Amino acid sequence: MRHGETPNVPEAATSATSGRSYYGRPILKQPAWKTPDAPLYLFLGGLAGASATTAAVADLTGRPGLARAGRYVAAAGATASVGTLVHDLGRPARFLHMLRVFKPTSPLSVGSWILAPFSAAATAAAVSAATGVLPRWGRTVGIAAGALGPAMCTYTAVLLADTAIPVWHESYRELPFAFAGSALASAGGAALLAAPPADHPPVRRLVVVGAALELAAVTRIERRKDITAEPYRKGRVRTLLTAGRVLTGVGAGLALVGRRNRALSALAGVSLLAGGLCTRFGIFEAGHESARDPKYVVRPQRDRLARQGGR
């Protein structure tokens, strides 16, 4: 295009059934990550990270029961998270290849280097807590895992936002808060199930903070005025996100009212975990939906060109 010429981008075909554009092909390829591996990876990693941090804080504030439960959940979540990632990659060696180089500009590379030491530290802390072997070392690596926990909760949000998938890329401001809040609420739910009732009061506060953060961030994503928010409000994605919102809200409410009722606390924990899972699946599915329809690629580009032309 010559300097000064006005770009003439034809309207893309946006048939809901074909989802194809200029040459009978989608503009973007579908994400290579598979379902359910990828959304489970997002959920389990966040759960593990928030649980490890909760365990570290509990250890430092004299709540050994909560610390032990958090370390078990963190280790289980980290192990399962690595398992889903390896299954998605197809071969275990591919995960090891991701660790051959550390590239600070790549969220995938940084994420791999967060996941590997976190999983090792979380597992070692849980083994020490279960066996009583090397308790000081177990406590040290448990605190190290807790320090990495916030990064575990949010790096997957950065990973999604760094792609060309429109709804993920345009939500780069809100996704880290949505993932962090969801991770906190899910970790609180797991603690309500696994920790002694005497340690539940701080867990309930954690649940309320996490649920509020998750619901506020997801609501902001859904209510954005640009077209890339549309996939969050339609079809299966809307159903998943609505279920996540309801389950998280109900779980937070039950956590508050069930202070002396173990059955209600357990129900709150299950509800919070299910809500976090629905939220991750909904956000992941929204990315696939936006990649299928070319209007979510073309329209934002045309809008940006129009704004630039009006300056």
XYZ file of C-alpha atoms in Angstrom:
311
model
C 0.000 0.000 0.000
C 1.416 3.388 -0.962
C 1.980 6.105 1.582
C -1.168 8.148 2.159
C -3.574 5.634 0.660
C -6.654 4.707 2.634
C -6.720 0.978 3.429
C -9.695 -0.722 1.829
C -10.411 -3.867 3.806
C -13.524 -5.655 2.548
C -16.068 -6.851 5.061
C -15.427 -10.431 6.125
C -18.059 -13.075 5.728
C -19.389 -13.694 9.211
C -21.805 -16.531 8.754
C -22.528 -18.160 12.076
C -22.472 -21.553 10.430
C -19.410 -21.271 8.218
C -17.222 -18.950 10.271
C -15.019 -18.517 7.185
C -13.541 -15.564 5.363
C -11.914 -14.439 2.132
C -10.655 -17.711 0.665
C -12.984 -20.131 2.418
C -10.642 -20.413 5.401
C -10.756 -18.985 8.935
C -8.489 -15.990 9.464
C -7.040 -17.541 12.619
C -6.219 -21.140 13.349
C -7.967 -22.687 16.307
C -5.786 -22.753 19.456
C -3.605 -25.844 19.458
C -4.433 -26.509 23.118
C -6.990 -29.267 23.581
C -10.098 -29.587 25.718
C -10.302 -30.659 28.525
C -6.510 -30.667 29.036
C -5.927 -26.937 28.661
C -8.782 -25.566 30.821
C -7.999 -28.189 33.469
C -4.378 -27.037 33.358
C -5.514 -23.441 33.896
C -7.738 -24.428 36.813
C -5.366 -26.831 38.562
C -2.377 -24.517 38.293
C -4.290 -21.655 39.875
C -5.674 -23.899 42.615
C -2.195 -25.216 43.394
C -0.606 -21.765 43.455
C -3.193 -20.188 45.756
C -3.172 -23.246 48.038
C 0.613 -23.121 48.368
C 0.502 -19.450 49.318
C -2.313 -20.108 51.783
C -0.255 -22.919 53.316
C 2.821 -20.720 53.647
C 0.863 -17.936 55.364
C -0.835 -20.467 57.640
C 2.551 -21.931 58.576
C 3.954 -18.510 59.422
C 0.881 -17.579 61.515
C 0.697 -20.777 63.550
C -2.072 -22.765 61.834
C -0.438 -26.143 61.189
C -3.667 -27.896 60.180
C -4.414 -25.358 57.447
C -0.767 -25.375 56.348
C -0.770 -29.159 56.000
C -4.039 -29.205 54.043
C -2.841 -26.425 51.733
C 0.397 -28.272 51.001
C -1.449 -31.468 50.126
C -3.800 -29.590 47.767
C -0.905 -27.662 46.224
C 1.071 -30.838 45.553
C -1.929 -32.677 44.117
C -2.909 -29.699 41.951
C 0.631 -29.156 40.696
C 1.095 -32.826 39.842
C -2.232 -33.015 38.029
C -1.499 -29.726 36.268
C 1.792 -31.051 34.914
C -0.028 -34.222 33.887
C -2.621 -32.338 31.847
C 0.104 -30.240 30.223
C 2.141 -33.299 29.254
C -0.976 -35.023 27.916
C -1.822 -31.949 25.851
C 1.720 -31.811 24.469
C 1.533 -35.482 23.560
C 4.976 -36.513 24.821
C 6.681 -35.879 28.190
C 9.909 -34.954 26.385
C 8.234 -31.879 24.926
C 7.783 -30.405 28.388
C 11.460 -31.000 29.128
C 12.384 -29.310 25.858
C 10.502 -26.212 27.050
C 13.022 -25.957 29.906
C 16.103 -26.012 27.685
C 16.026 -22.234 27.204
C 14.802 -19.417 29.444
C 13.324 -16.624 27.353
C 12.070 -13.670 29.433
C 10.038 -12.251 26.528
C 8.035 -15.496 26.149
C 5.171 -16.085 28.621
C 5.298 -19.788 27.713
C 8.988 -20.032 28.599
C 8.581 -18.039 31.820
C 5.540 -20.108 32.733
C 7.429 -23.364 32.243
C 10.179 -22.139 34.551
C 7.577 -21.153 37.155
C 5.713 -24.459 36.919
C 8.770 -26.735 37.195
C 10.322 -25.393 40.447
C 6.901 -24.740 41.965
C 5.787 -28.334 41.381
C 9.019 -29.707 42.830
C 8.829 -27.477 45.921
C 5.118 -28.104 46.511
C 5.560 -31.863 46.215
C 8.578 -31.925 48.527
C 6.712 -29.862 51.136
C 3.714 -32.198 51.004
C 5.891 -35.318 51.321
C 7.666 -33.820 54.322
C 4.340 -32.894 55.936
C 2.958 -36.408 55.373
C 6.026 -38.339 56.558
C 7.562 -35.992 59.110
C 10.941 -36.375 57.380
C 13.159 -33.266 57.272
C 10.498 -30.921 58.725
C 12.659 -27.802 58.540
C 13.505 -28.470 54.922
C 9.853 -29.193 54.200
C 8.826 -25.916 55.752
C 11.474 -24.014 53.772
C 10.441 -25.440 50.409
C 6.788 -24.967 51.366
C 7.397 -21.252 51.895
C 9.314 -21.146 48.602
C 6.315 -22.713 46.839
C 4.088 -20.138 48.521
C 6.286 -17.339 47.197
C 5.814 -18.713 43.668
C 2.092 -19.162 44.209
C 0.898 -15.748 42.927
C 2.832 -16.257 39.702
C 1.261 -19.717 39.323
C -2.177 -18.153 39.696
C -1.718 -15.491 37.026
C 0.919 -16.481 34.458
C -1.619 -18.534 32.482
C -3.714 -15.382 32.075
C -0.692 -13.623 30.568
C -0.101 -16.671 28.387
C -3.631 -16.457 26.926
C -3.538 -12.684 26.521
C -0.257 -12.899 24.606
C -1.899 -14.893 21.788
C -3.623 -13.527 18.679
C -6.991 -14.891 19.828
C -9.121 -11.701 19.942
C -11.167 -12.230 23.101
C -8.134 -13.252 25.123
C -5.851 -10.567 23.749
C -8.345 -7.747 24.295
C -8.999 -8.929 27.878
C -5.362 -8.655 28.910
C -6.175 -6.166 31.680
C -8.910 -8.241 33.321
C -7.748 -11.835 32.859
C -5.015 -11.801 35.563
C -7.529 -10.514 38.115
C -10.156 -13.055 37.014
C -7.656 -15.916 37.272
C -6.233 -14.716 40.598
C -9.683 -14.310 42.132
C -10.817 -17.686 40.826
C -7.666 -19.329 42.209
C -8.184 -17.780 45.650
C -11.833 -18.824 45.781
C -11.002 -22.356 44.623
C -8.163 -22.682 47.151
C -10.539 -21.485 49.848
C -13.061 -24.085 48.739
C -10.467 -26.843 48.926
C -9.409 -25.668 52.393
C -13.015 -25.789 53.608
C -13.044 -29.438 52.581
C -9.587 -30.443 53.811
C -8.593 -28.159 56.707
C -9.743 -28.539 60.345
C -12.887 -26.486 61.167
C -10.899 -24.464 63.718
C -8.866 -23.036 60.832
C -11.871 -22.044 58.717
C -12.320 -18.366 59.801
C -9.403 -16.992 57.708
C -10.393 -19.330 54.874
C -13.859 -17.767 54.749
C -12.316 -14.320 54.408
C -10.092 -15.647 51.626
C -13.161 -17.043 49.849
C -15.003 -13.725 49.990
C -12.025 -11.765 48.633
C -11.371 -14.275 45.861
C -15.013 -14.581 44.832
C -15.463 -10.796 44.747
C -12.334 -10.355 42.626
C -13.311 -13.137 40.206
C -16.896 -11.961 39.769
C -15.887 -8.324 39.288
C -13.243 -9.149 36.672
C -15.410 -11.576 34.696
C -18.332 -9.137 34.764
C -16.062 -6.386 33.442
C -14.911 -8.686 30.607
C -18.500 -9.529 29.656
C -19.672 -5.897 29.742
C -16.930 -4.383 27.606
C -18.421 -2.381 24.765
C -16.176 -3.643 21.951
C -17.193 -6.612 19.801
C -14.608 -8.980 21.297
C -16.757 -9.206 24.443
C -19.591 -10.740 22.427
C -18.433 -14.403 22.569
C -18.564 -14.249 26.365
C -22.283 -13.479 26.188
C -23.433 -16.192 23.795
C -24.178 -19.905 23.695
C -22.143 -22.425 25.634
C -19.676 -19.806 26.888
C -22.476 -17.797 28.471
C -23.844 -20.954 30.102
C -20.455 -21.868 31.549
C -19.717 -18.367 32.847
C -23.202 -18.023 34.313
C -22.781 -21.368 36.055
C -19.392 -20.236 37.338
C -20.865 -17.000 38.642
C -23.764 -18.730 40.393
C -21.662 -21.513 41.901
C -18.989 -19.097 43.138
C -21.586 -16.739 44.609
C -23.473 -19.563 46.291
C -20.227 -21.043 47.596
C -19.161 -17.733 49.099
C -22.577 -17.291 50.700
C -22.570 -20.793 52.180
C -19.032 -20.256 53.481
C -20.276 -17.259 55.448
C -23.506 -18.741 56.808
C -22.159 -22.230 57.505
C -19.663 -21.246 60.163
C -20.741 -23.941 62.627
C -22.102 -26.415 60.127
C -19.641 -28.841 58.568
C -22.111 -29.967 55.911
C -22.671 -26.406 54.700
C -18.935 -25.733 54.741
C -18.303 -28.849 52.657
C -21.072 -27.863 50.243
C -19.503 -24.397 49.987
C -16.152 -25.960 49.148
C -17.597 -28.132 46.383
C -19.548 -25.186 44.966
C -16.470 -22.940 44.890
C -14.343 -25.572 43.150
C -17.057 -26.226 40.577
C -17.470 -22.477 40.011
C -13.768 -21.989 39.364
C -13.756 -24.913 36.956
C -16.725 -23.515 34.992
C -15.076 -20.096 34.775
C -11.848 -21.505 33.311
C -13.733 -23.662 30.803
C -15.898 -20.684 29.801
C -12.970 -18.339 29.208
C -11.109 -21.026 27.265
C -14.136 -21.819 25.094
C -14.650 -18.102 24.370
C -11.225 -18.073 22.713
C -12.201 -20.926 20.408
C -15.469 -19.197 19.504
C -13.736 -15.945 18.590
C -11.195 -17.762 16.423
C -13.984 -19.399 14.392
C -15.671 -16.153 13.333
C -13.589 -13.679 11.278
C -15.570 -10.659 12.417
C -13.821 -10.799 15.792
C -10.510 -10.379 13.960
C -11.494 -7.896 11.219
C -13.821 -5.549 13.097
C -11.333 -4.579 15.852
C -8.689 -3.914 13.175
C -11.081 -1.707 11.201
C -12.063 0.148 14.373
C -8.407 0.818 15.194
C -7.761 2.106 11.673
C -10.803 4.351 11.938
C -9.598 5.806 15.236
C -6.128 6.398 13.810
C -7.605 8.121 10.781
C -9.614 10.441 12.974
C -6.578 11.767 14.832
